[in-house]
Amino acid sequence: MNISEDLNQVIMAAFNEAKTRKHEFLTPEHVLYASLFFGEGREIVENCGGDTELLKKELEHFFREHMPAVDNAEPAQSMGFQSVMERAILHTSSAQKETVDVGDVFASIFQEKESYAAYFLNRQGITR
């Protein structure tokens, strides 16, 4: 199973965002936030009627208010992040595709019931 170049860049940006903000964990919210700075992620949200700028602001507020900073730590993968990525891989495999892309991760985020990322997407009327 391969990861698309776009998804790889999104994951790296998400990790760097979590690290810069000194968050303990890399979460689906970091992945959603990072995806909004790349063409494929923006297109998905906009084509579904979402507002990428509003979504960025909501996620930034979420990071400030609900994710405390920690000192001297590299972000670890949260259980939510791991679940989202595993489901995206399974989704890709069941669709008989060879490459996991940003769209597969978005579809997987919607199945993460305890995810604020899914909550923020749903608030904008975006569904799987």
PDB file of C-alpha atoms in Angstrom:
ATOM      1  CA  MET A   1       0.000   0.000   0.000  1.00  0.00           C
ATOM      2  CA  ASN A   2       1.357   3.409  -0.998  1.00  0.00           C
ATOM      3  CA  ILE A   3       0.643   6.858   0.423  1.00  0.00           C
ATOM      4  CA  SER A   4       0.090   9.646  -2.099  1.00  0.00           C
ATOM      5  CA  GLU A   5       2.626  12.455  -2.169  1.00  0.00           C
ATOM      6  CA  ASP A   6      -0.108  14.931  -1.170  1.00  0.00           C
ATOM      7  CA  LEU A   7      -1.124  12.835   1.849  1.00  0.00           C
ATOM      8  CA  ASN A   8       2.495  12.416   2.857  1.00  0.00           C
ATOM      9  CA  GLN A   9       2.940  16.200   2.791  1.00  0.00           C
ATOM     10  CA  VAL A  10      -0.256  16.691   4.803  1.00  0.00           C
ATOM     11  CA  ILE A  11       0.873  14.215   7.477  1.00  0.00           C
ATOM     12  CA  MET A  12       4.303  15.847   7.712  1.00  0.00           C
ATOM     13  CA  ALA A  13       2.680  19.293   7.991  1.00  0.00           C
ATOM     14  CA  ALA A  14       0.284  17.968  10.655  1.00  0.00           C
ATOM     15  CA  PHE A  15       3.201  16.583  12.664  1.00  0.00           C
ATOM     16  CA  ASN A  16       5.093  19.871  12.347  1.00  0.00           C
ATOM     17  CA  GLU A  17       1.971  21.789  13.421  1.00  0.00           C
ATOM     18  CA  ALA A  18       1.590  19.611  16.524  1.00  0.00           C
ATOM     19  CA  LYS A  19       5.308  19.972  17.278  1.00  0.00           C
ATOM     20  CA  THR A  20       5.304  23.761  16.781  1.00  0.00           C
ATOM     21  CA  ARG A  21       2.302  24.105  19.077  1.00  0.00           C
ATOM     22  CA  LYS A  22       4.028  21.771  21.570  1.00  0.00           C
ATOM     23  CA  HIS A  23       1.087  19.375  21.604  1.00  0.00           C
ATOM     24  CA  GLU A  24       1.583  16.019  23.240  1.00  0.00           C
ATOM     25  CA  PHE A  25      -0.268  14.148  20.491  1.00  0.00           C
ATOM     26  CA  LEU A  26      -0.691  14.194  16.727  1.00  0.00           C
ATOM     27  CA  THR A  27      -4.464  14.009  16.205  1.00  0.00           C
ATOM     28  CA  PRO A  28      -7.036  13.852  13.390  1.00  0.00           C
ATOM     29  CA  GLU A  29      -7.607  17.556  14.032  1.00  0.00           C
ATOM     30  CA  HIS A  30      -3.977  18.295  13.125  1.00  0.00           C
ATOM     31  CA  VAL A  31      -4.385  16.298   9.910  1.00  0.00           C
ATOM     32  CA  LEU A  32      -7.596  18.125   9.001  1.00  0.00           C
ATOM     33  CA  TYR A  33      -5.991  21.489   9.768  1.00  0.00           C
ATOM     34  CA  ALA A  34      -2.873  20.723   7.720  1.00  0.00           C
ATOM     35  CA  SER A  35      -4.944  19.449   4.802  1.00  0.00           C
ATOM     36  CA  LEU A  36      -6.581  22.881   4.493  1.00  0.00           C
ATOM     37  CA  PHE A  37      -3.244  24.324   3.338  1.00  0.00           C
ATOM     38  CA  PHE A  38      -2.949  21.890   0.424  1.00  0.00           C
ATOM     39  CA  GLY A  39      -4.910  21.856  -2.814  1.00  0.00           C
ATOM     40  CA  GLU A  40      -6.506  18.434  -2.433  1.00  0.00           C
ATOM     41  CA  GLY A  41      -7.753  19.094   1.111  1.00  0.00           C
ATOM     42  CA  ARG A  42      -9.081  22.554   0.240  1.00  0.00           C
ATOM     43  CA  GLU A  43     -10.833  21.197  -2.849  1.00  0.00           C
ATOM     44  CA  ILE A  44     -12.562  18.443  -0.893  1.00  0.00           C
ATOM     45  CA  VAL A  45     -13.906  20.888   1.694  1.00  0.00           C
ATOM     46  CA  GLU A  46     -14.892  23.564  -0.833  1.00  0.00           C
ATOM     47  CA  ASN A  47     -16.516  21.080  -3.239  1.00  0.00           C
ATOM     48  CA  CYS A  48     -18.659  19.864  -0.332  1.00  0.00           C
ATOM     49  CA  GLY A  49     -19.781  23.428   0.437  1.00  0.00           C
ATOM     50  CA  GLY A  50     -17.400  24.066   3.326  1.00  0.00           C
ATOM     51  CA  ASP A  51     -15.550  27.246   4.229  1.00  0.00           C
ATOM     52  CA  THR A  52     -11.839  26.486   4.608  1.00  0.00           C
ATOM     53  CA  GLU A  53     -10.994  29.796   6.292  1.00  0.00           C
ATOM     54  CA  LEU A  54     -13.724  29.352   8.914  1.00  0.00           C
ATOM     55  CA  LEU A  55     -12.630  25.764   9.464  1.00  0.00           C
ATOM     56  CA  LYS A  56      -9.029  26.893  10.015  1.00  0.00           C
ATOM     57  CA  LYS A  57     -10.182  29.457  12.593  1.00  0.00           C
ATOM     58  CA  GLU A  58     -12.321  26.907  14.431  1.00  0.00           C
ATOM     59  CA  LEU A  59      -9.435  24.443  14.568  1.00  0.00           C
ATOM     60  CA  GLU A  60      -6.985  27.123  15.734  1.00  0.00           C
ATOM     61  CA  HIS A  61      -9.413  28.021  18.532  1.00  0.00           C
ATOM     62  CA  PHE A  62      -9.743  24.330  19.399  1.00  0.00           C
ATOM     63  CA  PHE A  63      -5.951  23.985  19.583  1.00  0.00           C
ATOM     64  CA  ARG A  64      -5.626  27.039  21.857  1.00  0.00           C
ATOM     65  CA  GLU A  65      -8.473  26.152  24.189  1.00  0.00           C
ATOM     66  CA  HIS A  66      -8.460  22.361  24.358  1.00  0.00           C
ATOM     67  CA  MET A  67      -4.946  21.115  23.649  1.00  0.00           C
ATOM     68  CA  PRO A  68      -2.451  22.173  26.282  1.00  0.00           C
ATOM     69  CA  ALA A  69       1.191  22.665  25.373  1.00  0.00           C
ATOM     70  CA  VAL A  70       3.809  20.403  26.934  1.00  0.00           C
ATOM     71  CA  ASP A  71       7.540  20.982  27.209  1.00  0.00           C
ATOM     72  CA  ASN A  72      10.241  18.911  25.572  1.00  0.00           C
ATOM     73  CA  ALA A  73       8.070  16.355  23.850  1.00  0.00           C
ATOM     74  CA  GLU A  74       7.769  15.091  20.312  1.00  0.00           C
ATOM     75  CA  PRO A  75       4.110  14.565  19.454  1.00  0.00           C
ATOM     76  CA  ALA A  76       3.046  10.938  19.665  1.00  0.00           C
ATOM     77  CA  GLN A  77       0.320   9.501  17.475  1.00  0.00           C
ATOM     78  CA  SER A  78      -3.020   9.615  19.282  1.00  0.00           C
ATOM     79  CA  MET A  79      -5.319   6.606  19.196  1.00  0.00           C
ATOM     80  CA  GLY A  80      -7.663   8.689  17.038  1.00  0.00           C
ATOM     81  CA  PHE A  81      -4.901   9.413  14.523  1.00  0.00           C
ATOM     82  CA  GLN A  82      -3.958   5.736  14.394  1.00  0.00           C
ATOM     83  CA  SER A  83      -7.593   4.670  13.931  1.00  0.00           C
ATOM     84  CA  VAL A  84      -8.151   7.194  11.144  1.00  0.00           C
ATOM     85  CA  MET A  85      -5.053   6.064   9.272  1.00  0.00           C
ATOM     86  CA  GLU A  86      -5.819   2.351   9.716  1.00  0.00           C
ATOM     87  CA  ARG A  87      -9.377   2.820   8.435  1.00  0.00           C
ATOM     88  CA  ALA A  88      -8.119   4.880   5.486  1.00  0.00           C
ATOM     89  CA  ILE A  89      -5.778   2.034   4.547  1.00  0.00           C
ATOM     90  CA  LEU A  90      -8.576  -0.539   4.884  1.00  0.00           C
ATOM     91  CA  HIS A  91     -10.909   1.684   2.848  1.00  0.00           C
ATOM     92  CA  THR A  92      -8.300   1.967   0.117  1.00  0.00           C
ATOM     93  CA  SER A  93      -7.652  -1.756   0.123  1.00  0.00           C
ATOM     94  CA  SER A  94     -11.347  -2.637  -0.053  1.00  0.00           C
ATOM     95  CA  ALA A  95     -11.726  -0.235  -2.988  1.00  0.00           C
ATOM     96  CA  GLN A  96      -8.878  -2.132  -4.642  1.00  0.00           C
ATOM     97  CA  LYS A  97      -6.795   1.024  -4.893  1.00  0.00           C
ATOM     98  CA  GLU A  98      -3.046   0.968  -4.491  1.00  0.00           C
ATOM     99  CA  THR A  99      -2.595   4.435  -3.020  1.00  0.00           C
ATOM    100  CA  VAL A 100      -4.091   6.033   0.104  1.00  0.00           C
ATOM    101  CA  ASP A 101      -4.949   9.685  -0.532  1.00  0.00           C
ATOM    102  CA  VAL A 102      -6.329  12.685   1.351  1.00  0.00           C
ATOM    103  CA  GLY A 103      -9.895  11.787   0.377  1.00  0.00           C
ATOM    104  CA  ASP A 104      -9.531   8.366   2.005  1.00  0.00           C
ATOM    105  CA  VAL A 105      -8.395  10.036   5.219  1.00  0.00           C
ATOM    106  CA  PHE A 106     -11.334  12.454   5.120  1.00  0.00           C
ATOM    107  CA  ALA A 107     -13.735   9.512   4.724  1.00  0.00           C
ATOM    108  CA  SER A 108     -12.083   7.837   7.681  1.00  0.00           C
ATOM    109  CA  ILE A 109     -12.310  10.947   9.877  1.00  0.00           C
ATOM    110  CA  PHE A 110     -16.113  10.793   9.602  1.00  0.00           C
ATOM    111  CA  GLN A 111     -16.072   7.330  11.157  1.00  0.00           C
ATOM    112  CA  GLU A 112     -14.096   8.578  14.171  1.00  0.00           C
ATOM    113  CA  LYS A 113     -17.123   9.302  16.367  1.00  0.00           C
ATOM    114  CA  GLU A 114     -15.178  10.973  19.205  1.00  0.00           C
ATOM    115  CA  SER A 115     -13.344  13.274  16.804  1.00  0.00           C
ATOM    116  CA  TYR A 116     -13.619  17.034  16.888  1.00  0.00           C
ATOM    117  CA  ALA A 117     -12.384  16.954  13.273  1.00  0.00           C
ATOM    118  CA  ALA A 118     -15.574  15.132  12.255  1.00  0.00           C
ATOM    119  CA  TYR A 119     -17.604  17.500  14.438  1.00  0.00           C
ATOM    120  CA  PHE A 120     -16.159  20.584  12.729  1.00  0.00           C
ATOM    121  CA  LEU A 121     -16.763  19.115   9.259  1.00  0.00           C
ATOM    122  CA  ASN A 122     -20.343  18.176  10.179  1.00  0.00           C
ATOM    123  CA  ARG A 123     -20.979  21.691  11.532  1.00  0.00           C
ATOM    124  CA  GLN A 124     -20.275  22.984   8.039  1.00  0.00           C
ATOM    125  CA  GLY A 125     -22.737  20.542   6.543  1.00  0.00           C
ATOM    126  CA  ILE A 126     -20.010  18.280   5.181  1.00  0.00           C
ATOM    127  CA  THR A 127     -20.787  14.584   5.449  1.00  0.00           C
ATOM    128  CA  ARG A 128     -19.177  11.439   4.218  1.00  0.00           C
TER     129      ARG A 128
END
